[in-house]
Amino acid sequence: MATPTRTTESGPAVRRSAFRRSRGDGPFRFASTGAGVVLLAIMAAIGLFLVVKALPALQANTSHFLTELTWQPNATKPIFGIGALAFGTVLSSLLALLIATPVAVGVALFISHYAPRRLASALGYVVDLLAAVPSVVYGLWGVAFLVPFMLGPSKFLNDYFGWIPLFSGESIVGKSMLTASLVLAIMILPIIAAISREVFLQAPKMQEEAALALGATRWEMIRTAVLPFGRPGVISAAMLGLGRAMGETIAVALIFPATFKISFQILGPYGNSIAANIANGFGEATEVGRGALIASGLVLFLITLLVNMAARFIIARRKEYARAAA
Protein backbone atom coordinates (compact mmCIF):
# COMPACT_ATOMS: atom_id res chain seq x y z
CA MET A 1 0.00 0.00 0.00
CA ALA A 2 1.49 3.26 -1.05
CA THR A 3 1.92 5.84 1.67
CA PRO A 4 0.40 9.22 0.94
CA THR A 5 2.88 12.02 0.35
CA ARG A 6 2.41 15.52 1.67
CA THR A 7 2.08 17.95 -1.17
CA THR A 8 3.44 21.45 -1.09
CA GLU A 9 1.13 24.37 -0.66
CA SER A 10 -0.80 25.31 -3.77
CA GLY A 11 -3.59 27.50 -4.95
CA PRO A 12 -4.16 30.80 -3.10
CA ALA A 13 -1.22 30.24 -0.74
CA VAL A 14 1.23 29.96 -3.61
CA ARG A 15 -0.20 33.04 -5.25
CA ARG A 16 0.07 35.02 -2.02
CA SER A 17 3.71 33.94 -1.58
CA ALA A 18 4.56 34.86 -5.17
CA PHE A 19 2.82 38.20 -4.72
CA ARG A 20 4.83 38.97 -1.60
CA ARG A 21 8.07 38.08 -3.39
CA SER A 22 7.23 40.18 -6.42
CA ARG A 23 6.13 43.07 -4.24
CA GLY A 24 9.48 43.02 -2.44
CA ASP A 25 11.62 42.42 -5.54
CA GLY A 26 10.42 45.52 -7.35
CA PRO A 27 11.48 48.15 -4.78
CA PHE A 28 14.75 46.33 -4.12
CA ARG A 29 15.58 46.17 -7.83
CA PHE A 30 14.72 49.86 -8.19
CA ALA A 31 16.84 50.82 -5.17
CA SER A 32 19.87 48.78 -6.25
CA THR A 33 19.67 50.04 -9.83
CA GLY A 34 19.24 53.59 -8.59
CA ALA A 35 22.29 53.25 -6.36
CA GLY A 36 24.40 52.10 -9.30
CA VAL A 37 23.13 54.94 -11.50
CA VAL A 38 23.80 57.50 -8.76
CA LEU A 39 27.35 56.21 -8.34
CA LEU A 40 28.03 56.47 -12.08
CA ALA A 41 26.48 59.95 -12.12
CA ILE A 42 28.75 61.07 -9.27
CA MET A 43 31.82 59.74 -11.08
CA ALA A 44 30.77 61.46 -14.29
CA ALA A 45 30.09 64.72 -12.43
CA ILE A 46 33.53 64.64 -10.83
CA GLY A 47 35.18 64.01 -14.19
CA LEU A 48 33.17 66.78 -15.87
CA PHE A 49 34.02 69.25 -13.10
CA LEU A 50 37.73 68.50 -13.42
CA VAL A 51 37.66 68.87 -17.20
CA VAL A 52 35.77 72.18 -17.10
CA LYS A 53 38.05 73.70 -14.47
CA ALA A 54 41.22 72.46 -16.14
CA LEU A 55 40.53 73.57 -19.72
CA PRO A 56 41.42 77.31 -19.29
CA ALA A 57 44.78 76.43 -17.73
CA LEU A 58 45.54 73.84 -20.38
CA GLN A 59 44.77 76.38 -23.09
CA ALA A 60 47.11 78.89 -21.44
CA ASN A 61 49.92 76.36 -21.12
CA THR A 62 52.85 77.03 -23.42
CA SER A 63 54.14 73.45 -23.36
CA HIS A 64 52.85 69.91 -23.74
CA PHE A 65 51.01 68.97 -20.57
CA LEU A 66 51.67 65.22 -20.70
CA THR A 67 55.42 65.30 -21.40
CA GLU A 68 56.70 68.55 -19.89
CA LEU A 69 58.73 68.14 -16.66
CA THR A 70 58.75 71.79 -15.57
CA TRP A 71 56.03 73.03 -13.23
CA GLN A 72 55.65 76.82 -13.41
CA PRO A 73 51.94 77.53 -13.90
CA ASN A 74 52.12 80.83 -12.01
CA ALA A 75 54.68 82.38 -14.36
CA THR A 76 53.86 85.14 -16.83
CA LYS A 77 54.01 82.53 -19.57
CA PRO A 78 52.68 79.41 -17.84
CA ILE A 79 54.64 76.26 -18.54
CA PHE A 80 53.78 73.06 -16.74
CA GLY A 81 53.51 69.34 -17.34
CA ILE A 82 52.46 66.21 -15.51
CA GLY A 83 55.31 63.93 -16.61
CA ALA A 84 57.49 64.05 -13.48
CA LEU A 85 54.53 64.12 -11.10
CA ALA A 86 52.81 61.13 -12.70
CA PHE A 87 56.10 59.21 -12.70
CA GLY A 88 56.70 59.91 -9.01
CA THR A 89 53.13 58.97 -8.12
CA VAL A 90 53.25 55.64 -9.92
CA LEU A 91 56.78 54.71 -8.82
CA SER A 92 56.25 55.47 -5.13
CA SER A 93 52.90 53.66 -5.10
CA LEU A 94 54.30 50.56 -6.83
CA LEU A 95 57.27 50.43 -4.46
CA ALA A 96 54.91 50.74 -1.50
CA LEU A 97 52.75 47.95 -2.91
CA LEU A 98 55.75 45.66 -3.45
CA ILE A 99 56.89 46.25 0.13
CA ALA A 100 53.49 46.03 1.82
CA THR A 101 51.75 43.15 0.04
CA PRO A 102 54.03 40.23 1.07
CA VAL A 103 54.12 41.44 4.68
CA ALA A 104 50.36 41.99 4.75
CA VAL A 105 49.64 38.51 3.34
CA GLY A 106 51.98 37.00 5.91
CA VAL A 107 50.27 38.87 8.74
CA ALA A 108 46.84 37.80 7.45
CA LEU A 109 47.88 34.14 7.23
CA PHE A 110 49.37 34.22 10.71
CA ILE A 111 46.21 35.71 12.20
CA SER A 112 43.86 33.39 10.32
CA HIS A 113 45.72 30.05 10.46
CA TYR A 114 48.67 30.09 12.85
CA ALA A 115 48.05 32.34 15.85
CA PRO A 116 46.09 31.09 18.89
CA ARG A 117 42.53 32.37 19.09
CA ARG A 118 43.15 35.02 21.75
CA LEU A 119 46.34 36.29 20.11
CA ALA A 120 44.66 36.32 16.69
CA SER A 121 41.79 38.39 18.07
CA ALA A 122 44.17 40.90 19.66
CA LEU A 123 46.29 41.19 16.50
CA GLY A 124 43.15 41.66 14.42
CA TYR A 125 42.14 44.62 16.58
CA VAL A 126 45.64 46.10 16.28
CA VAL A 127 45.59 45.80 12.47
CA ASP A 128 42.16 47.43 12.30
CA LEU A 129 43.39 50.20 14.59
CA LEU A 130 46.42 50.89 12.40
CA ALA A 131 44.13 51.28 9.39
CA ALA A 132 42.28 54.07 11.24
CA VAL A 133 45.38 56.16 12.06
CA PRO A 134 45.23 59.56 10.26
CA SER A 135 47.73 60.01 7.46
CA VAL A 136 49.18 63.17 9.02
CA VAL A 137 50.34 61.06 11.98
CA TYR A 138 52.23 58.76 9.62
CA GLY A 139 53.72 61.79 7.91
CA LEU A 140 54.92 63.39 11.15
CA TRP A 141 56.37 60.08 12.30
CA GLY A 142 58.13 59.75 8.96
CA VAL A 143 59.67 63.22 9.18
CA ALA A 144 60.68 62.94 12.84
CA PHE A 145 61.95 59.35 12.89
CA LEU A 146 62.14 57.63 9.52
CA VAL A 147 63.90 60.38 7.54
CA PRO A 148 67.00 60.53 9.80
CA PHE A 149 66.90 56.77 10.39
CA MET A 150 66.97 55.96 6.66
CA LEU A 151 70.30 57.70 6.09
CA GLY A 152 72.25 54.67 7.34
CA PRO A 153 70.36 51.97 5.39
CA SER A 154 70.36 54.18 2.29
CA LYS A 155 74.13 54.56 2.40
CA PHE A 156 74.49 50.81 2.92
CA LEU A 157 72.34 50.07 -0.12
CA ASN A 158 74.27 52.60 -2.18
CA ASP A 159 77.68 51.26 -1.11
CA TYR A 160 77.00 47.56 -1.63
CA PHE A 161 74.17 47.51 -4.17
CA GLY A 162 74.92 50.67 -6.12
CA TRP A 163 75.28 48.62 -9.30
CA ILE A 164 71.49 48.31 -9.26
CA PRO A 165 70.01 51.42 -10.93
CA LEU A 166 67.48 51.93 -8.13
CA PHE A 167 70.23 52.22 -5.51
CA SER A 168 72.76 54.14 -7.59
CA GLY A 169 73.60 57.83 -7.33
CA GLU A 170 76.08 60.15 -5.62
CA SER A 171 73.72 62.18 -3.42
CA ILE A 172 72.08 60.08 -0.66
CA VAL A 173 69.49 61.81 1.53
CA GLY A 174 66.83 60.88 4.06
CA LYS A 175 63.98 62.61 2.22
CA SER A 176 63.93 60.31 -0.75
CA MET A 177 61.59 58.23 -2.84
CA LEU A 178 62.44 55.15 -0.77
CA THR A 179 61.49 56.84 2.51
CA ALA A 180 58.20 58.09 1.10
CA SER A 181 57.47 54.61 -0.29
CA LEU A 182 58.13 53.05 3.12
CA VAL A 183 55.66 55.43 4.77
CA LEU A 184 53.08 54.61 2.10
CA ALA A 185 53.74 50.89 2.60
CA ILE A 186 53.13 51.19 6.33
CA MET A 187 49.91 53.09 5.63
CA ILE A 188 48.45 50.58 3.18
CA LEU A 189 49.68 47.45 4.98
CA PRO A 190 46.78 47.37 7.50
CA ILE A 191 44.22 47.72 4.69
CA ILE A 192 45.65 44.83 2.69
CA ALA A 193 46.14 42.69 5.80
CA ALA A 194 42.61 43.26 7.13
CA ILE A 195 40.90 42.40 3.84
CA SER A 196 43.17 39.42 3.17
CA ARG A 197 42.56 38.09 6.69
CA GLU A 198 38.79 38.13 6.21
CA VAL A 199 39.14 36.41 2.83
CA PHE A 200 41.40 33.68 4.21
CA LEU A 201 38.94 33.03 7.05
CA GLN A 202 36.27 32.27 4.44
CA ALA A 203 38.30 29.46 2.83
CA PRO A 204 36.30 26.18 2.73
CA LYS A 205 37.03 24.24 5.92
CA MET A 206 36.29 20.93 4.23
CA GLN A 207 39.10 21.49 1.73
CA GLU A 208 41.51 22.46 4.50
CA GLU A 209 40.62 19.38 6.53
CA ALA A 210 40.86 17.16 3.45
CA ALA A 211 44.36 18.43 2.69
CA LEU A 212 45.47 17.80 6.28
CA ALA A 213 43.85 14.35 6.24
CA LEU A 214 45.87 13.44 3.14
CA GLY A 215 49.08 14.19 5.03
CA ALA A 216 49.74 17.77 3.94
CA THR A 217 51.64 20.05 6.28
CA ARG A 218 50.13 23.31 7.46
CA TRP A 219 51.96 25.27 4.78
CA GLU A 220 51.02 22.79 2.05
CA MET A 221 47.39 23.04 3.12
CA ILE A 222 47.56 26.84 2.93
CA ARG A 223 49.31 26.72 -0.45
CA THR A 224 46.80 24.32 -2.01
CA ALA A 225 43.51 25.23 -0.31
CA VAL A 226 43.70 28.75 1.16
CA LEU A 227 45.81 30.83 -1.21
CA PRO A 228 44.00 29.81 -4.44
CA PHE A 229 40.67 30.63 -2.80
CA GLY A 230 41.88 33.94 -1.39
CA ARG A 231 43.81 35.16 -4.42
CA PRO A 232 41.00 37.36 -5.80
CA GLY A 233 40.56 38.97 -2.41
CA VAL A 234 44.29 39.60 -2.07
CA ILE A 235 44.38 41.20 -5.53
CA SER A 236 41.40 43.38 -4.66
CA ALA A 237 43.01 44.37 -1.35
CA ALA A 238 46.28 45.21 -3.11
CA MET A 239 44.48 47.37 -5.67
CA LEU A 240 42.61 49.15 -2.88
CA GLY A 241 45.91 49.80 -1.15
CA LEU A 242 47.44 51.00 -4.42
CA GLY A 243 44.61 53.48 -4.84
CA ARG A 244 45.14 54.71 -1.29
CA ALA A 245 48.86 55.13 -1.93
CA MET A 246 48.31 57.06 -5.17
CA GLY A 247 45.90 59.47 -3.54
CA GLU A 248 47.84 60.02 -0.33
CA THR A 249 48.63 63.68 0.23
CA ILE A 250 49.87 64.97 3.57
CA ALA A 251 52.18 62.10 4.51
CA VAL A 252 54.14 62.24 1.26
CA ALA A 253 53.98 66.04 1.06
CA LEU A 254 55.97 66.15 4.31
CA ILE A 255 58.61 63.71 3.06
CA PHE A 256 59.05 64.17 -0.69
CA PRO A 257 61.84 66.60 -1.67
CA ALA A 258 59.35 68.17 -4.14
CA THR A 259 61.52 68.03 -7.23
CA PHE A 260 60.30 67.81 -10.82
CA LYS A 261 62.60 65.24 -12.36
CA ILE A 262 62.21 61.71 -13.66
CA SER A 263 64.78 59.51 -11.94
CA PHE A 264 64.88 55.86 -10.91
CA GLN A 265 67.41 56.63 -8.17
CA ILE A 266 65.18 56.14 -5.14
CA LEU A 267 67.89 57.08 -2.62
CA GLY A 268 68.58 60.56 -3.98
CA PRO A 269 66.82 63.92 -3.52
CA TYR A 270 64.27 63.20 -6.23
CA GLY A 271 60.58 62.59 -6.16
CA ASN A 272 57.19 64.21 -6.02
CA SER A 273 53.59 63.13 -6.50
CA ILE A 274 50.43 64.66 -7.90
CA ALA A 275 48.63 64.76 -4.57
CA ALA A 276 51.64 66.21 -2.72
CA ASN A 277 52.12 68.89 -5.37
CA ILE A 278 48.45 69.90 -5.10
CA ALA A 279 48.74 70.20 -1.31
CA ASN A 280 51.96 72.22 -1.49
CA GLY A 281 50.92 74.58 -4.29
CA PHE A 282 47.20 75.21 -4.04
CA GLY A 283 47.37 77.92 -1.38
CA GLU A 284 49.67 80.22 -3.38
CA ALA A 285 48.42 79.36 -6.86
CA THR A 286 47.00 81.91 -9.27
CA GLU A 287 43.89 81.23 -11.30
CA VAL A 288 45.92 79.49 -13.97
CA GLY A 289 47.91 77.69 -11.29
CA ARG A 290 44.76 76.34 -9.67
CA GLY A 291 43.56 75.18 -13.06
CA ALA A 292 46.88 73.41 -13.61
CA LEU A 293 46.58 71.67 -10.25
CA ILE A 294 43.02 70.61 -11.10
CA ALA A 295 44.31 69.26 -14.42
CA SER A 296 46.86 67.18 -12.54
CA GLY A 297 44.02 65.95 -10.31
CA LEU A 298 42.19 64.87 -13.46
CA VAL A 299 45.20 62.80 -14.49
CA LEU A 300 45.30 61.18 -11.04
CA PHE A 301 41.57 60.46 -11.36
CA LEU A 302 42.13 58.72 -14.70
CA ILE A 303 45.13 56.76 -13.42
CA THR A 304 43.08 55.47 -10.48
CA LEU A 305 40.27 54.42 -12.81
CA LEU A 306 42.72 52.58 -15.06
CA VAL A 307 44.25 50.79 -12.08
CA ASN A 308 40.86 49.58 -10.91
CA MET A 309 39.86 48.49 -14.41
CA ALA A 310 43.14 46.58 -14.74
CA ALA A 311 42.48 44.87 -11.41
CA ARG A 312 39.03 43.74 -12.51
CA PHE A 313 40.48 42.49 -15.79
CA ILE A 314 43.17 40.47 -14.00
CA ILE A 315 40.60 38.87 -11.69
CA ALA A 316 38.19 38.07 -14.53
CA ARG A 317 40.84 36.53 -16.79
CA ARG A 318 40.90 33.25 -14.93
CA LYS A 319 37.76 31.28 -14.41
CA GLU A 320 38.58 30.28 -10.87
CA TYR A 321 39.02 33.96 -9.98
CA ALA A 322 35.67 34.80 -11.47
CA ARG A 323 33.94 31.92 -9.67
CA ALA A 324 35.46 32.88 -6.33
CA ALA A 325 34.57 36.54 -6.74
CA ALA A 326 30.98 35.82 -7.84
Coordinates of C-alpha atoms in Angstrom, one line a residue:
M1 CA 0.0 0.0 0.0
A2 CA 1.5 3.3 -1.1
T3 CA 1.9 5.8 1.7
P4 CA 0.4 9.2 0.9
T5 CA 2.9 12.0 0.3
R6 CA 2.4 15.5 1.7
T7 CA 2.1 17.9 -1.2
T8 CA 3.4 21.5 -1.1
E9 CA 1.1 24.4 -0.7
S10 CA -0.8 25.3 -3.8
G11 CA -3.6 27.5 -4.9
P12 CA -4.2 30.8 -3.1
A13 CA -1.2 30.2 -0.7
V14 CA 1.2 30.0 -3.6
R15 CA -0.2 33.0 -5.3
R16 CA 0.1 35.0 -2.0
S17 CA 3.7 33.9 -1.6
A18 CA 4.6 34.9 -5.2
F19 CA 2.8 38.2 -4.7
R20 CA 4.8 39.0 -1.6
R21 CA 8.1 38.1 -3.4
S22 CA 7.2 40.2 -6.4
R23 CA 6.1 43.1 -4.2
G24 CA 9.5 43.0 -2.4
D25 CA 11.6 42.4 -5.5
G26 CA 10.4 45.5 -7.4
P27 CA 11.5 48.2 -4.8
F28 CA 14.8 46.3 -4.1
R29 CA 15.6 46.2 -7.8
F30 CA 14.7 49.9 -8.2
A31 CA 16.8 50.8 -5.2
S32 CA 19.9 48.8 -6.2
T33 CA 19.7 50.0 -9.8
G34 CA 19.2 53.6 -8.6
A35 CA 22.3 53.2 -6.4
G36 CA 24.4 52.1 -9.3
V37 CA 23.1 54.9 -11.5
V38 CA 23.8 57.5 -8.8
L39 CA 27.3 56.2 -8.3
L40 CA 28.0 56.5 -12.1
A41 CA 26.5 59.9 -12.1
I42 CA 28.8 61.1 -9.3
M43 CA 31.8 59.7 -11.1
A44 CA 30.8 61.5 -14.3
A45 CA 30.1 64.7 -12.4
I46 CA 33.5 64.6 -10.8
G47 CA 35.2 64.0 -14.2
L48 CA 33.2 66.8 -15.9
F49 CA 34.0 69.3 -13.1
L50 CA 37.7 68.5 -13.4
V51 CA 37.7 68.9 -17.2
V52 CA 35.8 72.2 -17.1
K53 CA 38.0 73.7 -14.5
A54 CA 41.2 72.5 -16.1
L55 CA 40.5 73.6 -19.7
P56 CA 41.4 77.3 -19.3
A57 CA 44.8 76.4 -17.7
L58 CA 45.5 73.8 -20.4
Q59 CA 44.8 76.4 -23.1
A60 CA 47.1 78.9 -21.4
N61 CA 49.9 76.4 -21.1
T62 CA 52.9 77.0 -23.4
S63 CA 54.1 73.5 -23.4
H64 CA 52.8 69.9 -23.7
F65 CA 51.0 69.0 -20.6
L66 CA 51.7 65.2 -20.7
T67 CA 55.4 65.3 -21.4
E68 CA 56.7 68.5 -19.9
L69 CA 58.7 68.1 -16.7
T70 CA 58.7 71.8 -15.6
W71 CA 56.0 73.0 -13.2
Q72 CA 55.7 76.8 -13.4
P73 CA 51.9 77.5 -13.9
N74 CA 52.1 80.8 -12.0
A75 CA 54.7 82.4 -14.4
T76 CA 53.9 85.1 -16.8
K77 CA 54.0 82.5 -19.6
P78 CA 52.7 79.4 -17.8
I79 CA 54.6 76.3 -18.5
F80 CA 53.8 73.1 -16.7
G81 CA 53.5 69.3 -17.3
I82 CA 52.5 66.2 -15.5
G83 CA 55.3 63.9 -16.6
A84 CA 57.5 64.0 -13.5
L85 CA 54.5 64.1 -11.1
A86 CA 52.8 61.1 -12.7
F87 CA 56.1 59.2 -12.7
G88 CA 56.7 59.9 -9.0
T89 CA 53.1 59.0 -8.1
V90 CA 53.2 55.6 -9.9
L91 CA 56.8 54.7 -8.8
S92 CA 56.2 55.5 -5.1
S93 CA 52.9 53.7 -5.1
L94 CA 54.3 50.6 -6.8
L95 CA 57.3 50.4 -4.5
A96 CA 54.9 50.7 -1.5
L97 CA 52.7 48.0 -2.9
L98 CA 55.7 45.7 -3.5
I99 CA 56.9 46.3 0.1
A100 CA 53.5 46.0 1.8
T101 CA 51.7 43.2 0.0
P102 CA 54.0 40.2 1.1
V103 CA 54.1 41.4 4.7
A104 CA 50.4 42.0 4.8
V105 CA 49.6 38.5 3.3
G106 CA 52.0 37.0 5.9
V107 CA 50.3 38.9 8.7
A108 CA 46.8 37.8 7.4
L109 CA 47.9 34.1 7.2
F110 CA 49.4 34.2 10.7
I111 CA 46.2 35.7 12.2
S112 CA 43.9 33.4 10.3
H113 CA 45.7 30.0 10.5
Y114 CA 48.7 30.1 12.9
A115 CA 48.1 32.3 15.8
P116 CA 46.1 31.1 18.9
R117 CA 42.5 32.4 19.1
R118 CA 43.2 35.0 21.8
L119 CA 46.3 36.3 20.1
A120 CA 44.7 36.3 16.7
S121 CA 41.8 38.4 18.1
A122 CA 44.2 40.9 19.7
L123 CA 46.3 41.2 16.5
G124 CA 43.1 41.7 14.4
Y125 CA 42.1 44.6 16.6
V126 CA 45.6 46.1 16.3
V127 CA 45.6 45.8 12.5
D128 CA 42.2 47.4 12.3
L129 CA 43.4 50.2 14.6
L130 CA 46.4 50.9 12.4
A131 CA 44.1 51.3 9.4
A132 CA 42.3 54.1 11.2
V133 CA 45.4 56.2 12.1
P134 CA 45.2 59.6 10.3
S135 CA 47.7 60.0 7.5
V136 CA 49.2 63.2 9.0
V137 CA 50.3 61.1 12.0
Y138 CA 52.2 58.8 9.6
G139 CA 53.7 61.8 7.9
L140 CA 54.9 63.4 11.1
W141 CA 56.4 60.1 12.3
G142 CA 58.1 59.8 9.0
V143 CA 59.7 63.2 9.2
A144 CA 60.7 62.9 12.8
F145 CA 61.9 59.4 12.9
L146 CA 62.1 57.6 9.5
V147 CA 63.9 60.4 7.5
P148 CA 67.0 60.5 9.8
F149 CA 66.9 56.8 10.4
M150 CA 67.0 56.0 6.7
L151 CA 70.3 57.7 6.1
G152 CA 72.2 54.7 7.3
P153 CA 70.4 52.0 5.4
S154 CA 70.4 54.2 2.3
K155 CA 74.1 54.6 2.4
F156 CA 74.5 50.8 2.9
L157 CA 72.3 50.1 -0.1
N158 CA 74.3 52.6 -2.2
D159 CA 77.7 51.3 -1.1
Y160 CA 77.0 47.6 -1.6
F161 CA 74.2 47.5 -4.2
G162 CA 74.9 50.7 -6.1
W163 CA 75.3 48.6 -9.3
I164 CA 71.5 48.3 -9.3
P165 CA 70.0 51.4 -10.9
L166 CA 67.5 51.9 -8.1
F167 CA 70.2 52.2 -5.5
S168 CA 72.8 54.1 -7.6
G169 CA 73.6 57.8 -7.3
E170 CA 76.1 60.1 -5.6
S171 CA 73.7 62.2 -3.4
I172 CA 72.1 60.1 -0.7
V173 CA 69.5 61.8 1.5
G174 CA 66.8 60.9 4.1
K175 CA 64.0 62.6 2.2
S176 CA 63.9 60.3 -0.8
M177 CA 61.6 58.2 -2.8
L178 CA 62.4 55.2 -0.8
T179 CA 61.5 56.8 2.5
A180 CA 58.2 58.1 1.1
S181 CA 57.5 54.6 -0.3
L182 CA 58.1 53.1 3.1
V183 CA 55.7 55.4 4.8
L184 CA 53.1 54.6 2.1
A185 CA 53.7 50.9 2.6
I186 CA 53.1 51.2 6.3
M187 CA 49.9 53.1 5.6
I188 CA 48.4 50.6 3.2
L189 CA 49.7 47.5 5.0
P190 CA 46.8 47.4 7.5
I191 CA 44.2 47.7 4.7
I192 CA 45.7 44.8 2.7
A193 CA 46.1 42.7 5.8
A194 CA 42.6 43.3 7.1
I195 CA 40.9 42.4 3.8
S196 CA 43.2 39.4 3.2
R197 CA 42.6 38.1 6.7
E198 CA 38.8 38.1 6.2
V199 CA 39.1 36.4 2.8
F200 CA 41.4 33.7 4.2
L201 CA 38.9 33.0 7.1
Q202 CA 36.3 32.3 4.4
A203 CA 38.3 29.5 2.8
P204 CA 36.3 26.2 2.7
K205 CA 37.0 24.2 5.9
M206 CA 36.3 20.9 4.2
Q207 CA 39.1 21.5 1.7
E208 CA 41.5 22.5 4.5
E209 CA 40.6 19.4 6.5
A210 CA 40.9 17.2 3.4
A211 CA 44.4 18.4 2.7
L212 CA 45.5 17.8 6.3
A213 CA 43.9 14.3 6.2
L214 CA 45.9 13.4 3.1
G215 CA 49.1 14.2 5.0
A216 CA 49.7 17.8 3.9
T217 CA 51.6 20.1 6.3
R218 CA 50.1 23.3 7.5
W219 CA 52.0 25.3 4.8
E220 CA 51.0 22.8 2.0
M221 CA 47.4 23.0 3.1
I222 CA 47.6 26.8 2.9
R223 CA 49.3 26.7 -0.5
T224 CA 46.8 24.3 -2.0
A225 CA 43.5 25.2 -0.3
V226 CA 43.7 28.7 1.2
L227 CA 45.8 30.8 -1.2
P228 CA 44.0 29.8 -4.4
F229 CA 40.7 30.6 -2.8
G230 CA 41.9 33.9 -1.4
R231 CA 43.8 35.2 -4.4
P232 CA 41.0 37.4 -5.8
G233 CA 40.6 39.0 -2.4
V234 CA 44.3 39.6 -2.1
I235 CA 44.4 41.2 -5.5
S236 CA 41.4 43.4 -4.7
A237 CA 43.0 44.4 -1.4
A238 CA 46.3 45.2 -3.1
M239 CA 44.5 47.4 -5.7
L240 CA 42.6 49.1 -2.9
G241 CA 45.9 49.8 -1.2
L242 CA 47.4 51.0 -4.4
G243 CA 44.6 53.5 -4.8
R244 CA 45.1 54.7 -1.3
A245 CA 48.9 55.1 -1.9
M246 CA 48.3 57.1 -5.2
G247 CA 45.9 59.5 -3.5
E248 CA 47.8 60.0 -0.3
T249 CA 48.6 63.7 0.2
I250 CA 49.9 65.0 3.6
A251 CA 52.2 62.1 4.5
V252 CA 54.1 62.2 1.3
A253 CA 54.0 66.0 1.1
L254 CA 56.0 66.2 4.3
I255 CA 58.6 63.7 3.1
F256 CA 59.0 64.2 -0.7
P257 CA 61.8 66.6 -1.7
A258 CA 59.3 68.2 -4.1
T259 CA 61.5 68.0 -7.2
F260 CA 60.3 67.8 -10.8
K261 CA 62.6 65.2 -12.4
I262 CA 62.2 61.7 -13.7
S263 CA 64.8 59.5 -11.9
F264 CA 64.9 55.9 -10.9
Q265 CA 67.4 56.6 -8.2
I266 CA 65.2 56.1 -5.1
L267 CA 67.9 57.1 -2.6
G268 CA 68.6 60.6 -4.0
P269 CA 66.8 63.9 -3.5
Y270 CA 64.3 63.2 -6.2
G271 CA 60.6 62.6 -6.2
N272 CA 57.2 64.2 -6.0
S273 CA 53.6 63.1 -6.5
I274 CA 50.4 64.7 -7.9
A275 CA 48.6 64.8 -4.6
A276 CA 51.6 66.2 -2.7
N277 CA 52.1 68.9 -5.4
I278 CA 48.4 69.9 -5.1
A279 CA 48.7 70.2 -1.3
N280 CA 52.0 72.2 -1.5
G281 CA 50.9 74.6 -4.3
F282 CA 47.2 75.2 -4.0
G283 CA 47.4 77.9 -1.4
E284 CA 49.7 80.2 -3.4
A285 CA 48.4 79.4 -6.9
T286 CA 47.0 81.9 -9.3
E287 CA 43.9 81.2 -11.3
V288 CA 45.9 79.5 -14.0
G289 CA 47.9 77.7 -11.3
R290 CA 44.8 76.3 -9.7
G291 CA 43.6 75.2 -13.1
A292 CA 46.9 73.4 -13.6
L293 CA 46.6 71.7 -10.2
I294 CA 43.0 70.6 -11.1
A295 CA 44.3 69.3 -14.4
S296 CA 46.9 67.2 -12.5
G297 CA 44.0 65.9 -10.3
L298 CA 42.2 64.9 -13.5
V299 CA 45.2 62.8 -14.5
L300 CA 45.3 61.2 -11.0
F301 CA 41.6 60.5 -11.4
L302 CA 42.1 58.7 -14.7
I303 CA 45.1 56.8 -13.4
T304 CA 43.1 55.5 -10.5
L305 CA 40.3 54.4 -12.8
L306 CA 42.7 52.6 -15.1
V307 CA 44.2 50.8 -12.1
N308 CA 40.9 49.6 -10.9
M309 CA 39.9 48.5 -14.4
A310 CA 43.1 46.6 -14.7
A311 CA 42.5 44.9 -11.4
R312 CA 39.0 43.7 -12.5
F313 CA 40.5 42.5 -15.8
I314 CA 43.2 40.5 -14.0
I315 CA 40.6 38.9 -11.7
A316 CA 38.2 38.1 -14.5
R317 CA 40.8 36.5 -16.8
R318 CA 40.9 33.3 -14.9
K319 CA 37.8 31.3 -14.4
E320 CA 38.6 30.3 -10.9
Y321 CA 39.0 34.0 -10.0
A322 CA 35.7 34.8 -11.5
R323 CA 33.9 31.9 -9.7
A324 CA 35.5 32.9 -6.3
A325 CA 34.6 36.5 -6.7
A326 CA 31.0 35.8 -7.8

